[in-house]
XYZ file of C-alpha atoms in Angstrom:
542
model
C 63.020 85.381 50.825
C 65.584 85.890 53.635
C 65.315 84.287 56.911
C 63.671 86.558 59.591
C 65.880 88.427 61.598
C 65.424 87.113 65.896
C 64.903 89.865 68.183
C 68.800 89.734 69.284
C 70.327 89.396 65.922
C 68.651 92.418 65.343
C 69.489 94.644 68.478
C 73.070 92.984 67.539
C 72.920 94.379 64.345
C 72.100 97.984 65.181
C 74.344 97.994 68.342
C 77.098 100.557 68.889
C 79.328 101.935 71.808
C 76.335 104.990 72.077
C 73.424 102.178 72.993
C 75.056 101.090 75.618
C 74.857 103.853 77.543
C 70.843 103.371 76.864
C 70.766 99.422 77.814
C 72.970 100.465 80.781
C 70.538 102.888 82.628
C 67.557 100.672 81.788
C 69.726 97.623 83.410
C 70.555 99.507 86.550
C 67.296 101.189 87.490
C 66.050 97.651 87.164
C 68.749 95.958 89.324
C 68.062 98.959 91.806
C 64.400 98.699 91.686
C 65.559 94.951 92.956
C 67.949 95.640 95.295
C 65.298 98.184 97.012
C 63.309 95.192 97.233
C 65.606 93.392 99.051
C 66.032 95.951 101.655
C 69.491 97.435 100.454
C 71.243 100.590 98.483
C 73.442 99.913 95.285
C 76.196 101.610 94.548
C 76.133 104.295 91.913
C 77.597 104.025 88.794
C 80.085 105.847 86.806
C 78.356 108.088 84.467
C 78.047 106.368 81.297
C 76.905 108.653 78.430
C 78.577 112.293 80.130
C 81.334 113.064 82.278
C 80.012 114.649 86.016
C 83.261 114.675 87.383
C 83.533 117.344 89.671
C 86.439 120.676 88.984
C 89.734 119.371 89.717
C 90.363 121.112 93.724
C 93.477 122.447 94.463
C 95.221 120.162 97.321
C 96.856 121.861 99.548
C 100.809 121.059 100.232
C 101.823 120.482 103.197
C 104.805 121.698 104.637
C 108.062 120.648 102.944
C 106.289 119.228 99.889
C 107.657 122.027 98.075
C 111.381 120.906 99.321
C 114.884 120.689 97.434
C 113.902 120.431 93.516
C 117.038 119.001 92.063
C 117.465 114.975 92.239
C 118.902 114.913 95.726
C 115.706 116.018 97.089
C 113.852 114.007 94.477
C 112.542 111.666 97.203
C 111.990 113.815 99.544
C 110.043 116.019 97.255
C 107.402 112.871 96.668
C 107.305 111.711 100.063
C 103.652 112.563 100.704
C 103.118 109.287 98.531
C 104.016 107.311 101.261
C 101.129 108.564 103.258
C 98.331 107.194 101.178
C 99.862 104.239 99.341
C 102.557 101.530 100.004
C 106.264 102.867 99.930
C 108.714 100.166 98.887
C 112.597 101.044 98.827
C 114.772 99.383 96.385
C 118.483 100.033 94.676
C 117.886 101.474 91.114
C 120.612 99.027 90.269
C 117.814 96.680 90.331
C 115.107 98.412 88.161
C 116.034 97.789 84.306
C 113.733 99.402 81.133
C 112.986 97.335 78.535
C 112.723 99.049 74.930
C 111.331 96.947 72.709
C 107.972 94.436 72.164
C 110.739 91.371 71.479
C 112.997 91.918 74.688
C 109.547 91.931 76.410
C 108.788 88.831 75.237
C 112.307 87.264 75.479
C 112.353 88.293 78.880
C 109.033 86.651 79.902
C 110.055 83.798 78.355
C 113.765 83.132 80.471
C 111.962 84.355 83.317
C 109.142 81.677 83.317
C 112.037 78.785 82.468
C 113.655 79.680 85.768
C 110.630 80.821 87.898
C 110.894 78.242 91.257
C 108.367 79.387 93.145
C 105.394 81.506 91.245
C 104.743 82.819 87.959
C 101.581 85.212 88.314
C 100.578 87.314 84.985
C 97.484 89.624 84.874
C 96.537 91.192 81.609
C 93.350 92.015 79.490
C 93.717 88.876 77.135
C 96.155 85.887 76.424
C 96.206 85.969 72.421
C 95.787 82.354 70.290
C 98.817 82.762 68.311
C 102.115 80.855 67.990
C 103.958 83.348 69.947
C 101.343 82.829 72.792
C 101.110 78.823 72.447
C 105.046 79.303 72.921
C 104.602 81.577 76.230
C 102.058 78.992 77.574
C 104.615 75.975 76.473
C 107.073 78.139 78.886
C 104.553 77.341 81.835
C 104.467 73.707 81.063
C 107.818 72.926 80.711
C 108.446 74.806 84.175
C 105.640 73.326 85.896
C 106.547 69.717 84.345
C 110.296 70.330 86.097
C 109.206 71.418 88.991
C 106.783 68.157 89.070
C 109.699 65.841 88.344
C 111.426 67.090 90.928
C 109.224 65.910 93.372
C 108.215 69.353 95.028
C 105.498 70.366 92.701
C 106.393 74.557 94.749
C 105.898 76.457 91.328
C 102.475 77.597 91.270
C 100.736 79.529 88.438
C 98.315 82.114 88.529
C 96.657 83.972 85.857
C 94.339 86.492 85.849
C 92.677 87.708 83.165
C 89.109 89.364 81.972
C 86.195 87.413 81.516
C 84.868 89.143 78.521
C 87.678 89.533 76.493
C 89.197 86.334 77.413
C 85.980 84.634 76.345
C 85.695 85.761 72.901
C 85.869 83.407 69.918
C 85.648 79.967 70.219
C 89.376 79.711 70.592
C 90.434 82.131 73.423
C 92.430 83.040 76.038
C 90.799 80.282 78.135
C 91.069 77.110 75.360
C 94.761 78.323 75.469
C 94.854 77.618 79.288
C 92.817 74.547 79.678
C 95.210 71.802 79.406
C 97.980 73.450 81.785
C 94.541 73.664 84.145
C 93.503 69.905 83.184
C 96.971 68.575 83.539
C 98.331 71.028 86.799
C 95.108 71.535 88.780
C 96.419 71.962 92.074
C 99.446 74.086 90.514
C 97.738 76.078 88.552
C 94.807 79.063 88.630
C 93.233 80.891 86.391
C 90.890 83.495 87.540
C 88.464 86.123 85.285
C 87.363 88.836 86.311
C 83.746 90.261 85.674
C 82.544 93.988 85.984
C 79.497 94.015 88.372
C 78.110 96.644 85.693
C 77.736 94.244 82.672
C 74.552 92.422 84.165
C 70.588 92.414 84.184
C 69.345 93.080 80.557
C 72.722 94.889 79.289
C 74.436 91.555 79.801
C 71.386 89.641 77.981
C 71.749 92.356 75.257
C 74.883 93.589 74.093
C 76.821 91.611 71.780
C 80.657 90.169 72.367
C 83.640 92.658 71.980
C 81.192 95.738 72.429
C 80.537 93.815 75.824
C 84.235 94.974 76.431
C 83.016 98.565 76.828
C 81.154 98.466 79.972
C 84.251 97.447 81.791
C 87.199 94.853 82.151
C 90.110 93.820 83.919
C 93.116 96.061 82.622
C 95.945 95.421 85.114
C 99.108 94.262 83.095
C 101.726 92.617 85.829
C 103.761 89.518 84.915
C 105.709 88.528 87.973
C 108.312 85.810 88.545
C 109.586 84.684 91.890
C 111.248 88.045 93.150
C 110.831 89.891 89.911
C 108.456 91.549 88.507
C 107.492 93.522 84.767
C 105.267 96.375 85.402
C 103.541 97.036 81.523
C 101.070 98.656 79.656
C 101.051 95.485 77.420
C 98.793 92.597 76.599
C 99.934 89.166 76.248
C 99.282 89.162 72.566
C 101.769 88.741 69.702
C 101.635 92.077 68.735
C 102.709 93.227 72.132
C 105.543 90.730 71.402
C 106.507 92.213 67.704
C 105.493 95.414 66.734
C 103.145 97.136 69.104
C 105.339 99.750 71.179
C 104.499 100.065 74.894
C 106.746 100.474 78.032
C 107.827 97.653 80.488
C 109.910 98.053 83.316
C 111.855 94.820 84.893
C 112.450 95.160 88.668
C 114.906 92.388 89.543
C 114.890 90.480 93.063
C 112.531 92.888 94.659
C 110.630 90.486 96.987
C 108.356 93.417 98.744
C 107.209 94.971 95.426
C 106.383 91.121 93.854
C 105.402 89.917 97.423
C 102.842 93.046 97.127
C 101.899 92.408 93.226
C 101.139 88.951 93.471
C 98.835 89.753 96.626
C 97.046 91.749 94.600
C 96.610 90.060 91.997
C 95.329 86.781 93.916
C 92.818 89.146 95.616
C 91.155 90.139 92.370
C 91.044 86.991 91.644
C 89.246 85.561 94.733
C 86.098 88.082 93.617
C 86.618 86.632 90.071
C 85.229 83.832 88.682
C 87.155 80.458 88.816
C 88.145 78.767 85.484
C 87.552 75.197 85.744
C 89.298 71.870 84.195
C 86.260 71.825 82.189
C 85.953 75.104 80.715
C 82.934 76.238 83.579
C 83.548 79.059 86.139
C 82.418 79.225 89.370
C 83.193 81.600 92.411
C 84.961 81.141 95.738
C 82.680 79.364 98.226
C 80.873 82.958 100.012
C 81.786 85.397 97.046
C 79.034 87.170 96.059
C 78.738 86.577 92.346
C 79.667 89.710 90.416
C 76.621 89.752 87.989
C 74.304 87.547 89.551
C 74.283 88.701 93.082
C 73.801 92.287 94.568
C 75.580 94.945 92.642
C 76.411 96.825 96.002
C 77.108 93.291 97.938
C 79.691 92.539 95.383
C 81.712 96.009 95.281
C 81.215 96.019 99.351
C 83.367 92.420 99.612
C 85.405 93.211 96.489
C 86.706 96.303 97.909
C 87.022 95.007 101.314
C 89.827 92.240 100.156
C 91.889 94.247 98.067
C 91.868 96.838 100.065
C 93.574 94.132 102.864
C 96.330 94.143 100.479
C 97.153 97.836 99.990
C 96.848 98.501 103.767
C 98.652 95.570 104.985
C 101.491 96.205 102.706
C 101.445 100.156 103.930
C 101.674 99.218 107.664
C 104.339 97.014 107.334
C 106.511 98.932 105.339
C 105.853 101.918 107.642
C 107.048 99.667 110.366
C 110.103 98.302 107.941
C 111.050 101.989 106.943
C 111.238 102.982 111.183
C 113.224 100.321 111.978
C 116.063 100.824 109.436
C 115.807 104.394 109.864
C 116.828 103.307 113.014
C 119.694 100.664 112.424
C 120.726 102.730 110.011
C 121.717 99.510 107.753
C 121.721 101.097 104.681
C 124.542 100.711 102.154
C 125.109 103.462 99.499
C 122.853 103.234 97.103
C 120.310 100.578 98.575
C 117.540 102.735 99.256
C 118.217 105.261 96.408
C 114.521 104.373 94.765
C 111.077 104.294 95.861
C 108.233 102.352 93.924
C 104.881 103.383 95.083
C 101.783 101.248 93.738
C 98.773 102.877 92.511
C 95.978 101.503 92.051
C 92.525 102.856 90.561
C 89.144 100.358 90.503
C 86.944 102.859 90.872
C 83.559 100.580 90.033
C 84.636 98.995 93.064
C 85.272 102.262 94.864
C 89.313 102.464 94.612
C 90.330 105.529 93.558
C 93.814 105.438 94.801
C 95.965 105.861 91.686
C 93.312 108.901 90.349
C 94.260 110.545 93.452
C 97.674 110.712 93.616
C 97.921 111.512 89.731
C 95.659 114.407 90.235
C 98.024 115.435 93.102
C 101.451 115.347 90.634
C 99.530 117.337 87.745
C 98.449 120.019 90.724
C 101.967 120.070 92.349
C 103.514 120.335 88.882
C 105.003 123.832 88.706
C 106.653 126.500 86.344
C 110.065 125.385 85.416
C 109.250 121.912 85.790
C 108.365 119.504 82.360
C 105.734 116.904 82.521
C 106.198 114.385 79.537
C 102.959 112.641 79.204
C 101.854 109.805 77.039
C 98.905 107.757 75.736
C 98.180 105.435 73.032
C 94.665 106.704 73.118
C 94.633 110.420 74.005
C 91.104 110.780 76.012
C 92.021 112.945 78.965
C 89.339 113.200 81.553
C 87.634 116.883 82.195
C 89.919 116.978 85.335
C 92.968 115.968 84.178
C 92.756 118.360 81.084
C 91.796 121.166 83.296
C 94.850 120.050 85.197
C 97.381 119.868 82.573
C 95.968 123.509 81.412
C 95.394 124.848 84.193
C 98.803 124.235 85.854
C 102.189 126.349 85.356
C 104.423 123.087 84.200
C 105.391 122.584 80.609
C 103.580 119.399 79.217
C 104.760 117.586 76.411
C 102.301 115.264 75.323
C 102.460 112.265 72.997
C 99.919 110.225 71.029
C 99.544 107.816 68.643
C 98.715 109.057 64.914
C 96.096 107.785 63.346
C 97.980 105.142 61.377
C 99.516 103.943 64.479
C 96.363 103.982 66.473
C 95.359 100.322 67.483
C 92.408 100.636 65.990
C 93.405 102.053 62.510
C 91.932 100.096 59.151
C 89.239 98.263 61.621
C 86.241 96.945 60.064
C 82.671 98.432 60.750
C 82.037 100.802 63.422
C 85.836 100.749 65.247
C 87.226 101.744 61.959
C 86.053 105.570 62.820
C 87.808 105.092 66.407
C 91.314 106.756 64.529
C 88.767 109.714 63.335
C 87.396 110.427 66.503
C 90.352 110.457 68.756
C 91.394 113.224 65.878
C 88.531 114.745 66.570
C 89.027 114.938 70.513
C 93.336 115.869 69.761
C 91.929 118.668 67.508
C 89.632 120.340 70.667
C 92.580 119.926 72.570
C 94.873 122.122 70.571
C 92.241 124.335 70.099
C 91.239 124.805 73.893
C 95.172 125.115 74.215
C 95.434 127.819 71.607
C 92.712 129.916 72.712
C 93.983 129.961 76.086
C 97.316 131.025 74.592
C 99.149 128.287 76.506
C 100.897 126.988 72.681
C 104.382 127.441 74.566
C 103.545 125.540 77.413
C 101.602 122.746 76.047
C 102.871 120.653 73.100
C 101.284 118.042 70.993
C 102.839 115.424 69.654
C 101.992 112.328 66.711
C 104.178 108.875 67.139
C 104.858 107.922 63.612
C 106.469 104.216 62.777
C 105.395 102.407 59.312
C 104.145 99.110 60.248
C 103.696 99.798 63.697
C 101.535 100.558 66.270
C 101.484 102.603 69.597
C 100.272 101.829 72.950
C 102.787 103.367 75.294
C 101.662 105.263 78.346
C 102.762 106.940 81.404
C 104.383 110.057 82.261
C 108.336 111.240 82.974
C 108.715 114.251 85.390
C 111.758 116.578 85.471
C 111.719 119.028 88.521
C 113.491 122.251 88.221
C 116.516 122.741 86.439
C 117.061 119.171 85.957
C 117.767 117.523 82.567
C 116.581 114.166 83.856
C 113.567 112.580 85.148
C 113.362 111.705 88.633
C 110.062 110.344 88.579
C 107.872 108.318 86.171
C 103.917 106.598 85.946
C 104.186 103.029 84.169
C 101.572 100.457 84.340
C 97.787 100.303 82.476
C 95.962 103.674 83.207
C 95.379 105.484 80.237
C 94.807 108.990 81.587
C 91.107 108.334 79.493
C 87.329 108.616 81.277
C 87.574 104.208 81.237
C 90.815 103.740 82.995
C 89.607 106.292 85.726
C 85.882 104.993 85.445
C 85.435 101.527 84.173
C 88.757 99.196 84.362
C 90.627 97.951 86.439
C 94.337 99.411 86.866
C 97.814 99.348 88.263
C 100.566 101.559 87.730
C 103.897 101.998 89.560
C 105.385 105.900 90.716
C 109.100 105.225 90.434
C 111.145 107.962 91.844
C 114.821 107.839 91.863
C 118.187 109.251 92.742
C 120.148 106.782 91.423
C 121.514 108.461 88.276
C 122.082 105.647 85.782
C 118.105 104.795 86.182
C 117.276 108.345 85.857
C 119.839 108.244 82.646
C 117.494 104.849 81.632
C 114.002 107.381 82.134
C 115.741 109.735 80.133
C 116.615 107.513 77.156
C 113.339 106.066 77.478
C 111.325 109.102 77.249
C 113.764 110.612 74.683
C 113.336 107.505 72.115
C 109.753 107.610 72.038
C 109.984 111.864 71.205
C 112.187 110.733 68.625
C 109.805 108.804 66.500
C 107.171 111.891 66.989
C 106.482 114.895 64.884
C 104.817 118.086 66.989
C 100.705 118.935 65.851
C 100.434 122.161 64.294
C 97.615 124.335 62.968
C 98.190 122.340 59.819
C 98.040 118.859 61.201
C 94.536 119.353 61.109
C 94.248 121.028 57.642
C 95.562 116.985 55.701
C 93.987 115.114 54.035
C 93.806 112.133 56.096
C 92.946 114.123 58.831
C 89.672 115.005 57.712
C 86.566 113.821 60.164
C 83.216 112.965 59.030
C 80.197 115.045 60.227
C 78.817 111.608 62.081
C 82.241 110.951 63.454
C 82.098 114.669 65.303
C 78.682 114.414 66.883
C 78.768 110.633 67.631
C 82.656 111.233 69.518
C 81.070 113.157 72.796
C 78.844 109.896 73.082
C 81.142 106.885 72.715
C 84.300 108.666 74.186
C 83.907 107.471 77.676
C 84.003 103.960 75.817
C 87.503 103.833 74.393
């Protein structure tokens, strides 16, 4: 006779993405049945079974927005960033794009060996493998040298997510532990918690679906005065055949002085990895799934918010004066980076904002090339991209290159349904008759797998991008929703980086085939009946 099944091995057993949404609204009428108690209001949160978000409003340009549309007004043209996020000018000189998982890697690597003052990485997960016992050796050896010498400057910080770097019993945070037990005061490690995994969700849902509900997605590795702005995990697919984007900005001190602000201010509201594999939070944090939901978000918001608005200010200030001096050599200031960044469960919404702005400015003659490695546009940013006069050309991953293709148990019909949500798309597009402005397109590479995102814009009559989004947002319901997320604008008039967008954008295409009516008519594109009515329900989880 088998053994009888506990009460949590069987809620584990029957679990999916769906039930979450259930154990979710339970778990935060009872936290705000508590929180009433105690005398304050929580936050609400992000809808978690159906999209509310409101119809995308038309923002209104102000004068000059409009300006010059060929690359010498290219800066000019996105200036209006500078009014609502940081505005940091660099030479494109500096700004290099990396094309492959293995330069990524190599690159980390030499940076980390010569880092003398900080390495700081954020990402989802740090992966178990050789490749990442190999990355972590990188640390050592640099904080060992640094040690010798007598200084002990380098510091390390990592920051990663407490759910997904948890999982297993070797993880991202065995991996760590010894550089922690044998660097202390060198070395951090931070994790970040969503406040809305807590009460009797938390108690209920099993590991990796725990993921769902929210995590830290911010991918920035950043070394002295350089920094790589990513899409990609510290993982060794990410460092063999798992194609993303990464951009390497060379001896930019504002942008890493910025990033690595940012990053240690998420991780003063996460929790603290100790020597002994315990966390614990900053002496006065509010604890993110412990204490009050709204308490938490309040102080969260509060300190990284310090960072974007500081850094604003003083390059407002720093722009003035050398508008005045008029220092500038040709080609110094030839690039601007803004940073964007989007935390909406702690009330950011900056990077939503200003995306929503470039889809609504985005007009006829000009070519948005859009891609995601999971193609789950948001109500408003479909209604955008349809709605607008620009031509979109849109890439995802096929099914065999989808992350989650050949999965075992229920993630092994993710592939079907994002079919499933590409075929409404084309089918919302044709029956609006917009087939010649909108295209589809399926990244196909044997033995590969995609995860590239961002965007390339080409104004008017120009046959190069002047602009591009890199960084973790996915364009999806979670990255506006659930995660956490950075991305950088880059917009340029230096030519040779635009000629770098370009080639970007242009290998990616390459490796793509354009959906048709009979895309959808294969074989392996069939869906399962379950697969179409379970989709609306677990699509604002992946």
């Amino acid at each position: 006779m088998a053994a009888p099944m506990t009460w949590r091995r069987l809620v584990h057993s029957v679990y999916s993405p769906a039930i979450a949404g259930v154990f979710s609204r339970i778990s935060d009428r009872l936290c705000r049945a508590q929180d009433r108690r105690r005398g304050s209001a929580v936050l609400l949160l992000a809808p978690l079974l159906a999209e509310t978000e409101p119809a995308p409003r038309r923002v209104s340009r102000p004068s000059g927005s409009a300006g010059a549309q060929g690359s010498d007004g290219a800066c000019t043209h996105f200036q209006w960033m500078a009014e609502q996020v940081p505005a940091f000018r660099v030479p494109g000189a500096h700004v290099k794009i990396l094309t492959s998982p293995d330069q990524f890697y190599q690159a980390m690597k030499a940076c980390i060996r010569t880092a003398q003052r900080r390495v700081v990485m954020a990402s989802l997960y740090l992966g178990t493998g050789l490749l990442e016992q190999e990355l972590v050796d990188c640390m050592e050896e640099a904080l060992q040298h640094s040690k010798e010498d007598g200084s002990a400057d380098l510091k390390v910080s990592i920051l990663l997510d407490y759910t997904r770097g948890s999982r297993g019993q070797v993880n991202s945070r065995t991996m760590l532990l010894p550089l922690l037990q044998r660097f202390g005061p060198q070395m951090r490690v931070s994790l970040y918690h969503t406040p809305d995994l807590r009460g009797l969700l938390r108690l209920l849902v099993p590991e990796r679906f725990n993921e769902t509900i929210g995590v830290q997605h911010i991918k920035v590795y950043l070394f002295d005065d350089s920094v790589i702005i990513s899409g990609a995990n510290l993982s060794d697919w990410y460092f063999t055949n798992r194609q993303d984007r990464y951009m390497l900005l060379e001896n930019c001190r504002e942008v890493a002085d910025f990033f690595s602000d940012l990053v240690e201010a998420v991780g003063d509201v996460s929790l603290q990895l100790q020597p002994d594999d315990s966390v614990s939070m900053l002496e006065g944090m509010v604890h993110p799934y412990k204490g009050n939901r709204q308490a938490f978000s309040a102080a969260a918001r509060k300190r990284i918010m310090e960072v974007v608005s500081a850094a604003r200010t003083r390059q407002q200030l720093l722009q003035h004066r050398s508008e005045e001096e008029e220092e500038e050599g040709p080609g110094e200031g030839d690039t601007w980076v803004f940073p964007l960044v989007q935390m909406k469960p702690l009330g950011i919404q900056v990077d939503e904002q200003v995306t929503r702005r470039l889809l609504t400015d985005a007009g006829p003659d000009s070519t948005v090339y859009l891609t995601s490695g999971y193609f789950n546009l948001t109500r408003a940013y479909m209604a955008l991209v349809l709605g607008t006069g620009a031509s979109y050309r849109i890439l995802t991953a096929s099914p065999e290159v989808n992350g989650f293709f050949g999965a075992k148990g229920v993630a092994g019909a993710i592939p079907a349904a994002y079919i499933h949500i590409a075929r409404q798309f084309y089918n919302r597009v044709c029956q609006l008759g917009q087939q010649d402005r909108v295209h589809l397109h399926e990244y196909h590479r044997p033995q590969w797998t995609f995860h590239a995102k961002g965007l390339w814009y080409y104004l008017q009559g120009q046959d190069r991008p002047c602009l591009t989004l890199i960084g973790s947002p996915n364009f999806g319901y979670r990255s506006v929703h659930r995660d956490l997320e950075a991305q950088i604008a880059i917009v340029t008039e230096n030519e040779a980086l635009q000629g770098q967008l370009q080639e970007e954008q242009e290998r990616l295409y390459r490796r793509s085939s354009e959906v048709s009516d009979s895309t959808f008519e294969r074989p392996d594109r069939y869906v399962k009946l379950w697969v179409k009515l379970v989709t609306p329900l677990i699509k604002n989880f992946f």
